[in-house]
Amino acid sequence: MSKWPLGVFASIDAGLGVHLEVAHELGVPTIHLHAPKKQSRAPERAAEFTRQLKDLGIEISCVFAGFEGESYADIPTVERTIGLVPPETRAERVAELKEIADFAKLLGVDVVGMHLGYVPHNADSSLYQEVLNVTRDACRYLAANGQSLHLETGQEPADVLVKFLKDTGCDNLFVNFDPANMILYGAGEPLTALELIGPYVHSVHCKDATWSDKPGETWGAEVPLGEGAVDMAAYLQTLDKIGYTGPLTIEREIPQEPARQKAEIGKALELLKSLKQRAGA
Ligand code: MG
């Protein structure tokens, strides 16, 4: 595939992201796919999706796992409910993550992405060790499937994330870099973070946001690409600098307003096309 193929976040059932038909209408060659619900993860459905995607000329570059009970309502709720960090749901979620990985394998996809949750900043805490262990367990399972795990950025400052990645010792654990999340969560200036995390960045989201007036305490706001605090031209330059050539996947989560969502993604695609051209890609 050529450098920086464009993509969108998409779903095949009631998940976030645009529907496959919309991705096709937008003319993108790649998608990140929200893992469908359990009942849609049967082998015959995988075969059906694979046929459909082939007809539409779309390739899945990453299947994103999400779980029942997760809520992004505000930062404290994220801390309490997201990913493999909360102890109460960890065992059932890691089991489901493995099921999602198996489904991704049926789709021929070798990357599974997810929000791990808030990695504790204190590496001496027992929770940190628990999160290390569950991540290793997931990575071992994915490795046997020939897959990698990509952690979405946002909750951690770059140095905390890099330390965590190193501490796992997993060689199939990478990062899905989302510049807007760094801003939304108040986790640090995104392009500085991108350079620091650089060697681990194996997929990216193109999303934009504005800073909260209380970074880290309250959310910033997600806004259409090019209207927020992410300098998109500089983002592409930094991706170039770290040697990233994979898909540029647009994420715009306003599924309750599908028409506006499609229009904004359309504009985002135009912006990325012109920036790519300027960057000589
Ligand atoms: Mg994202």
Short mmCIF file of C-alpha atoms and ligand atoms in Angstrom, two decimals:
data_model
loop_
_atom_site.label_atom_id
_atom_site.label_comp_id
_atom_site.label_asym_id
_atom_site.label_seq_id
_atom_site.Cartn_x
_atom_site.Cartn_y
_atom_site.Cartn_z
CA MET A 1 0.00 0.00 0.00
CA SER A 2 1.18 3.56 -0.69
CA LYS A 3 2.30 5.85 2.12
CA TRP A 4 -0.42 7.12 4.48
CA PRO A 5 -3.54 5.57 2.94
CA LEU A 6 -6.60 7.33 4.30
CA GLY A 7 -9.07 5.64 6.59
CA VAL A 8 -12.03 6.13 8.88
CA PHE A 9 -13.31 4.50 12.01
CA ALA A 10 -16.20 2.23 11.05
CA SER A 11 -18.56 -0.33 12.50
CA ILE A 12 -20.65 -3.21 11.23
CA ASP A 13 -23.37 -3.13 13.84
CA ALA A 14 -24.51 -0.59 16.40
CA GLY A 15 -20.97 0.47 17.34
CA LEU A 16 -19.35 3.86 17.01
CA GLY A 17 -17.94 5.06 13.73
CA VAL A 18 -19.54 5.21 10.31
CA HIS A 19 -21.20 2.26 8.61
CA LEU A 20 -19.29 0.37 5.95
CA GLU A 21 -21.44 1.83 3.16
CA VAL A 22 -20.54 5.33 4.33
CA ALA A 23 -16.85 4.44 4.42
CA HIS A 24 -17.26 3.26 0.85
CA GLU A 25 -19.08 6.45 -0.19
CA LEU A 26 -16.27 8.46 1.38
CA GLY A 27 -13.90 6.53 -0.88
CA VAL A 28 -11.41 5.37 1.75
CA PRO A 29 -9.30 2.25 1.21
CA THR A 30 -8.80 1.41 4.90
CA ILE A 31 -10.77 1.35 8.16
CA HIS A 32 -10.35 0.76 11.84
CA LEU A 33 -13.26 -1.46 12.78
CA HIS A 34 -15.06 -1.30 16.11
CA ALA A 35 -15.39 -4.92 17.16
CA PRO A 36 -18.99 -5.96 16.61
CA LYS A 37 -21.14 -7.30 19.41
CA LYS A 38 -20.76 -10.89 20.49
CA GLN A 39 -23.66 -12.21 18.38
CA SER A 40 -22.01 -10.78 15.24
CA ARG A 41 -18.66 -12.43 15.88
CA ALA A 42 -19.53 -15.87 14.48
CA PRO A 43 -17.35 -17.39 11.73
CA GLU A 44 -20.16 -17.19 9.14
CA ARG A 45 -20.55 -13.45 9.87
CA ALA A 46 -16.79 -12.98 9.53
CA ALA A 47 -16.94 -14.63 6.10
CA GLU A 48 -19.85 -12.37 5.15
CA PHE A 49 -18.02 -9.22 6.32
CA THR A 50 -14.89 -10.28 4.48
CA ARG A 51 -16.88 -10.66 1.24
CA GLN A 52 -18.60 -7.31 1.78
CA LEU A 53 -15.30 -5.54 2.43
CA LYS A 54 -13.75 -7.12 -0.64
CA ASP A 55 -16.67 -5.88 -2.76
CA LEU A 56 -16.26 -2.39 -1.32
CA GLY A 57 -12.47 -2.43 -1.81
CA ILE A 58 -11.85 -1.71 1.86
CA GLU A 59 -9.16 -3.22 4.05
CA ILE A 60 -9.36 -3.37 7.87
CA SER A 61 -6.06 -2.24 9.39
CA CYS A 62 -7.12 -2.66 13.02
CA VAL A 63 -10.02 -4.17 14.97
CA PHE A 64 -10.78 -2.09 18.05
CA ALA A 65 -12.00 -3.81 21.18
CA GLY A 66 -14.50 -2.19 23.51
CA PHE A 67 -16.48 -3.54 26.42
CA GLU A 68 -19.91 -3.42 27.97
CA GLY A 69 -19.99 -1.00 30.89
CA GLU A 70 -17.33 1.40 29.57
CA SER A 71 -18.23 5.06 29.76
CA TYR A 72 -16.40 8.16 28.59
CA ALA A 73 -18.83 10.48 30.40
CA ASP A 74 -16.05 12.34 32.20
CA ILE A 75 -12.46 11.72 33.27
CA PRO A 76 -13.21 10.11 36.68
CA THR A 77 -15.73 7.78 34.97
CA VAL A 78 -13.10 6.81 32.39
CA GLU A 79 -10.73 5.99 35.20
CA ARG A 80 -13.38 3.81 36.84
CA THR A 81 -14.80 2.00 33.81
CA ILE A 82 -12.39 1.73 30.88
CA GLY A 83 -10.36 -1.20 29.68
CA LEU A 84 -8.50 -3.86 31.62
CA VAL A 85 -7.56 -1.66 34.57
CA PRO A 86 -10.76 -1.91 36.72
CA PRO A 87 -10.28 -5.11 38.77
CA GLU A 88 -13.99 -6.12 38.94
CA THR A 89 -14.37 -6.58 35.18
CA ARG A 90 -10.79 -7.50 34.26
CA ALA A 91 -11.14 -11.28 33.96
CA GLU A 92 -14.27 -11.22 31.81
CA ARG A 93 -12.88 -8.41 29.64
CA VAL A 94 -9.57 -10.06 28.93
CA ALA A 95 -11.51 -13.20 27.97
CA GLU A 96 -13.64 -11.10 25.62
CA LEU A 97 -10.53 -9.38 24.23
CA LYS A 98 -9.24 -12.82 23.26
CA GLU A 99 -12.57 -13.61 21.55
CA ILE A 100 -12.33 -10.33 19.65
CA ALA A 101 -8.76 -11.20 18.65
CA ASP A 102 -9.99 -14.54 17.31
CA PHE A 103 -12.70 -12.74 15.35
CA ALA A 104 -10.11 -10.31 13.96
CA LYS A 105 -8.06 -13.32 12.91
CA LEU A 106 -11.07 -14.70 11.04
CA LEU A 107 -11.20 -11.34 9.24
CA GLY A 108 -7.50 -11.69 8.41
CA VAL A 109 -6.56 -8.73 10.64
CA ASP A 110 -3.31 -8.87 12.59
CA VAL A 111 -3.82 -5.79 14.78
CA VAL A 112 -6.17 -5.39 17.74
CA GLY A 113 -6.49 -1.96 19.31
CA MET A 114 -7.93 -0.88 22.63
CA HIS A 115 -8.04 1.61 25.46
CA LEU A 116 -6.22 -0.24 28.22
CA GLY A 117 -7.54 2.21 30.82
CA TYR A 118 -5.63 4.43 33.20
CA VAL A 119 -2.20 2.89 33.74
CA PRO A 120 -1.27 3.78 37.32
CA HIS A 121 1.50 6.38 37.38
CA ASN A 122 3.07 4.72 40.41
CA ALA A 123 5.02 1.72 39.09
CA ASP A 124 5.42 0.35 42.63
CA SER A 125 1.67 -0.03 43.16
CA SER A 126 0.10 -3.49 43.08
CA LEU A 127 -2.38 -2.25 40.48
CA TYR A 128 0.52 -1.41 38.14
CA GLN A 129 1.79 -5.00 38.44
CA GLU A 130 -1.71 -6.36 37.82
CA VAL A 131 -2.10 -4.24 34.70
CA LEU A 132 1.34 -5.37 33.48
CA ASN A 133 0.34 -8.99 33.99
CA VAL A 134 -3.01 -8.79 32.23
CA THR A 135 -1.36 -6.96 29.32
CA ARG A 136 1.29 -9.69 29.06
CA ASP A 137 -1.44 -12.34 29.13
CA ALA A 138 -3.31 -10.58 26.30
CA CYS A 139 -0.12 -10.10 24.27
CA ARG A 140 0.85 -13.76 24.60
CA TYR A 141 -2.57 -14.80 23.30
CA LEU A 142 -2.42 -12.36 20.40
CA ALA A 143 1.15 -13.42 19.55
CA ALA A 144 -0.08 -17.01 19.13
CA ASN A 145 -2.65 -15.59 16.67
CA GLY A 146 0.15 -13.73 14.84
CA GLN A 147 -1.29 -10.43 16.06
CA SER A 148 -0.15 -7.24 17.77
CA LEU A 149 -1.92 -5.19 20.40
CA HIS A 150 -2.08 -1.42 19.92
CA LEU A 151 -2.83 0.71 22.96
CA GLU A 152 -4.73 3.91 22.34
CA THR A 153 -3.02 6.97 23.80
CA GLY A 154 -4.52 9.66 25.95
CA GLN A 155 -4.76 8.64 29.54
CA GLU A 156 -1.02 8.67 30.19
CA PRO A 157 1.70 11.22 29.66
CA ALA A 158 4.14 9.88 27.03
CA ASP A 159 6.91 8.98 29.49
CA VAL A 160 4.55 6.92 31.67
CA LEU A 161 3.29 5.06 28.61
CA VAL A 162 6.79 4.32 27.27
CA LYS A 163 7.92 3.03 30.66
CA PHE A 164 4.86 0.79 30.84
CA LEU A 165 5.44 -0.59 27.33
CA LYS A 166 9.07 -1.38 28.21
CA ASP A 167 8.11 -2.92 31.55
CA THR A 168 5.77 -5.43 29.87
CA GLY A 169 8.64 -6.90 27.88
CA CYS A 170 6.12 -7.74 25.11
CA ASP A 171 7.43 -7.45 21.57
CA ASN A 172 3.94 -7.34 19.98
CA LEU A 173 2.73 -4.38 22.03
CA PHE A 174 2.56 -1.04 20.23
CA VAL A 175 0.69 2.25 20.26
CA ASN A 176 -2.23 3.69 18.36
CA PHE A 177 -1.41 7.38 18.64
CA ASP A 178 -4.33 9.76 18.98
CA PRO A 179 -3.20 13.40 19.18
CA ALA A 180 -6.63 14.66 20.25
CA ASN A 181 -6.76 12.32 23.23
CA MET A 182 -3.53 13.81 24.59
CA ILE A 183 -5.34 17.15 24.58
CA LEU A 184 -8.75 15.88 25.77
CA TYR A 185 -7.20 14.13 28.78
CA GLY A 186 -4.64 16.88 29.39
CA ALA A 187 -1.86 14.27 29.06
CA GLY A 188 0.67 16.51 27.32
CA GLU A 189 1.47 18.34 24.11
CA PRO A 190 0.67 15.79 21.39
CA LEU A 191 3.55 16.28 18.97
CA THR A 192 6.19 16.19 21.71
CA ALA A 193 4.52 12.98 22.91
CA LEU A 194 4.48 11.55 19.38
CA GLU A 195 8.25 11.97 19.06
CA LEU A 196 8.81 10.31 22.43
CA ILE A 197 6.51 7.36 21.72
CA GLY A 198 7.65 7.30 18.06
CA PRO A 199 9.24 3.84 17.81
CA TYR A 200 6.10 2.25 19.25
CA VAL A 201 3.60 4.07 17.03
CA HIS A 202 2.23 1.49 14.59
CA SER A 203 -1.17 3.08 13.91
CA VAL A 204 -2.73 6.51 14.35
CA HIS A 205 -5.98 8.37 14.62
CA CYS A 206 -6.56 11.73 13.00
CA LYS A 207 -8.73 13.55 15.48
CA ASP A 208 -8.74 17.10 16.78
CA ALA A 209 -9.65 18.72 20.09
CA THR A 210 -9.37 21.83 22.21
CA TRP A 211 -7.79 21.96 25.66
CA SER A 212 -9.85 22.04 28.82
CA ASP A 213 -9.31 25.03 31.09
CA LYS A 214 -8.62 22.40 33.79
CA PRO A 215 -6.46 19.88 31.89
CA GLY A 216 -6.54 16.41 33.42
CA GLU A 217 -9.59 17.24 35.54
CA THR A 218 -12.23 17.96 32.93
CA TRP A 219 -12.45 17.07 29.27
CA GLY A 220 -11.33 19.27 26.49
CA ALA A 221 -13.73 19.25 23.53
CA GLU A 222 -13.50 17.07 20.42
CA VAL A 223 -13.86 19.23 17.30
CA PRO A 224 -13.72 18.67 13.52
CA LEU A 225 -10.24 18.03 12.11
CA GLY A 226 -8.33 21.25 11.52
CA GLU A 227 -10.42 23.29 13.97
CA GLY A 228 -8.68 22.30 17.20
CA ALA A 229 -5.28 22.54 18.86
CA VAL A 230 -3.64 19.80 16.76
CA ASP A 231 -1.51 21.39 14.06
CA MET A 232 -2.34 18.81 11.37
CA ALA A 233 0.49 19.86 9.01
CA ALA A 234 2.98 19.53 11.86
CA TYR A 235 1.35 16.22 12.83
CA LEU A 236 2.08 14.78 9.40
CA GLN A 237 5.61 16.19 9.48
CA THR A 238 6.21 14.51 12.83
CA LEU A 239 4.77 11.22 11.57
CA ASP A 240 7.19 11.49 8.67
CA LYS A 241 10.06 12.19 11.07
CA ILE A 242 9.35 9.06 13.14
CA GLY A 243 9.10 6.99 9.94
CA TYR A 244 5.38 6.24 10.14
CA THR A 245 3.92 5.28 6.76
CA GLY A 246 0.72 3.44 7.78
CA PRO A 247 -2.90 4.53 7.44
CA LEU A 248 -4.19 7.93 8.58
CA THR A 249 -7.47 6.93 10.19
CA ILE A 250 -10.00 9.68 10.85
CA GLU A 251 -11.99 9.35 14.04
CA ARG A 252 -15.03 11.54 14.55
CA GLU A 253 -17.42 10.13 17.12
CA ILE A 254 -20.78 11.79 16.64
CA PRO A 255 -22.80 8.71 15.59
CA GLN A 256 -25.99 10.37 16.86
CA GLU A 257 -25.62 12.84 13.96
CA PRO A 258 -24.72 10.64 10.97
CA ALA A 259 -25.22 13.33 8.31
CA ARG A 260 -23.00 15.82 10.10
CA GLN A 261 -20.51 13.06 10.88
CA LYS A 262 -20.21 12.11 7.22
CA ALA A 263 -19.88 15.74 6.10
CA GLU A 264 -17.18 16.47 8.67
CA ILE A 265 -15.26 13.32 7.79
CA GLY A 266 -15.53 14.33 4.13
CA LYS A 267 -13.94 17.68 4.95
CA ALA A 268 -11.28 15.98 7.06
CA LEU A 269 -10.40 13.73 4.12
CA GLU A 270 -9.98 16.77 1.87
CA LEU A 271 -7.73 18.40 4.47
CA LEU A 272 -5.56 15.28 4.80
CA LYS A 273 -5.36 14.86 1.02
CA SER A 274 -4.05 18.40 0.58
CA LEU A 275 -1.60 18.06 3.49
CA LYS A 276 -0.37 14.74 2.11
CA GLN A 277 0.19 16.35 -1.25
CA ARG A 278 2.12 19.20 0.36
CA ALA A 279 4.20 16.65 2.24
CA GLY A 280 4.94 14.91 -1.07
CA ALA A 281 3.15 11.71 -0.11
MG MG B 1 -8.79 7.47 19.05
#
